CSV table of C-alpha atoms in Angstrom, one decimal:
chain,number,residue,atom,x,y,z
A,51,MET,CA,24.0,3.6,12.3
A,52,SER,CA,21.3,0.9,13.3
A,53,ILE,CA,20.3,-2.2,10.9
A,54,ILE,CA,16.8,-0.9,11.1
A,55,THR,CA,17.3,2.7,9.5
A,56,ASN,CA,15.5,2.3,6.3
A,57,ILE,CA,12.7,0.7,8.0
A,58,ASN,CA,9.3,2.3,7.1
A,59,LYS,CA,6.7,2.6,10.0
A,60,ALA,CA,4.4,3.3,7.2
A,61,PHE,CA,4.3,-0.2,6.1
A,62,ASP,CA,4.5,-1.7,9.6
A,63,HIS,CA,1.0,-3.2,9.4
A,64,ARG,CA,0.3,-6.6,7.4
A,65,ILE,CA,-2.2,-4.6,5.7
A,66,ARG,CA,-0.4,-2.0,4.5
A,67,LEU,CA,2.6,-4.1,3.4
A,68,GLY,CA,-0.3,-5.9,1.5
A,69,ILE,CA,-1.9,-3.0,-0.3
A,70,MET,CA,1.8,-1.6,-1.3
A,71,SER,CA,3.0,-5.3,-2.5
A,72,VAL,CA,-0.3,-5.7,-4.8
A,73,LEU,CA,0.2,-1.9,-6.1
A,74,MET,CA,4.0,-2.5,-7.1
A,75,VAL,CA,3.0,-5.2,-9.5
A,76,ASN,CA,-0.3,-3.7,-10.8
A,77,GLU,CA,-1.2,-0.9,-12.3
A,78,TYR,CA,-4.2,-0.2,-10.0
A,79,ALA,CA,-6.3,-2.0,-7.7
A,80,ASP,CA,-10.0,-1.3,-6.3
A,81,PHE,CA,-11.2,-1.4,-3.5
A,82,LYS,CA,-13.1,-4.7,-3.6
A,83,MET,CA,-9.8,-6.4,-5.4
A,84,LEU,CA,-7.8,-5.3,-2.1
A,85,LYS,CA,-10.4,-6.3,0.2
A,86,GLU,CA,-10.5,-9.9,-1.2
A,87,LEU,CA,-6.9,-10.3,-1.7
A,88,LEU,CA,-6.0,-9.0,1.9
A,89,GLY,CA,-8.7,-10.6,3.7
A,90,ALA,CA,-9.3,-7.0,5.3
A,91,THR,CA,-12.8,-5.6,6.6
A,92,ASP,CA,-14.3,-2.4,5.0
A,93,GLY,CA,-13.1,-0.3,7.9
A,94,ASN,CA,-9.7,-1.5,8.3
A,95,LEU,CA,-8.8,-1.5,4.6
A,96,ALA,CA,-10.3,2.1,4.3
A,97,SER,CA,-8.4,3.4,7.5
A,98,HIS,CA,-4.9,1.8,6.0
A,99,THR,CA,-5.6,2.9,2.7
A,100,LYS,CA,-6.0,6.7,4.2
A,101,ALA,CA,-3.2,6.5,6.1
A,102,LEU,CA,-0.9,5.5,3.0
A,103,GLU,CA,-2.7,8.4,1.1
A,104,LYS,CA,-1.8,10.8,4.0
A,105,VAL,CA,1.9,10.0,3.4
A,106,GLU,CA,1.2,10.4,-0.2
A,107,TYR,CA,2.5,6.7,-1.2
A,108,ILE,CA,-0.4,5.9,-2.7
A,109,LYS,CA,-3.4,8.1,-4.7
A,110,ILE,CA,-7.1,7.4,-4.7
A,111,GLU,CA,-9.4,7.7,-7.3
A,112,LYS,CA,-13.1,7.5,-7.1
A,113,GLN,CA,-15.4,7.0,-9.7
A,114,PHE,CA,-18.8,5.8,-10.7
A,115,ILE,CA,-19.0,2.5,-13.1
A,116,GLY,CA,-22.2,2.6,-14.2
A,117,LYS,CA,-24.5,3.6,-10.9
A,118,LYS,CA,-21.9,2.0,-8.6
A,119,PRO,CA,-19.2,3.4,-7.1
A,120,ASN,CA,-15.5,2.6,-7.5
A,121,THR,CA,-12.5,3.4,-5.4
A,122,ARG,CA,-8.9,2.6,-7.2
A,123,TYR,CA,-5.8,3.0,-5.7
A,124,TYR,CA,-2.3,4.1,-7.7
A,125,VAL,CA,1.2,3.8,-6.0
A,126,THR,CA,2.6,7.2,-6.5
A,127,ALA,CA,6.5,7.5,-7.8
A,128,LEU,CA,7.3,8.8,-3.6
A,129,GLY,CA,5.4,5.3,-2.7
A,130,LYS,CA,7.4,2.8,-5.0
A,131,ALA,CA,10.9,4.7,-4.1
A,132,GLU,CA,10.2,4.1,-0.2
A,133,PHE,CA,9.0,0.7,-0.4
A,134,LYS,CA,11.8,-0.2,-2.5
A,135,LYS,CA,13.9,1.2,0.4
A,136,HIS,CA,11.8,-0.6,3.0
A,137,ILE,CA,12.1,-4.3,1.1
A,138,ASN,CA,16.1,-3.6,0.6
A,139,ALA,CA,16.2,-2.9,4.5
A,140,LEU,CA,14.2,-5.8,5.3
A,141,GLU,CA,16.6,-8.3,3.3
A,142,LYS,CA,19.8,-6.6,4.7
A,143,LEU,CA,18.1,-7.2,8.3
A,144,ILE,CA,17.6,-11.1,7.4
A,145,ASN,CA,21.1,-11.5,5.4
A,146,LYS,CA,22.5,-9.9,8.8
A,147,SER,CA,20.8,-13.1,10.9
């Protein structure tokens, strides 16, 4: 069995890793919060959140607060499980060196 078996391709970009890390410790995060925390551009953040939504690791909720649009992101149960597997695989990889 390969030592990188549980390394998940969905998390192979620092922005996606960051999105998941933020969502694992917060009930949700909105677009502005993620953008500021991760130092991402609008387009970059949008494409990475869409990629994570496509594999059902996060869910996206759009609403209006007053007249302003607000987009919130939540980690799904599947996303939590897969991210934990990914982190455990990374730890095993690091501990082997």
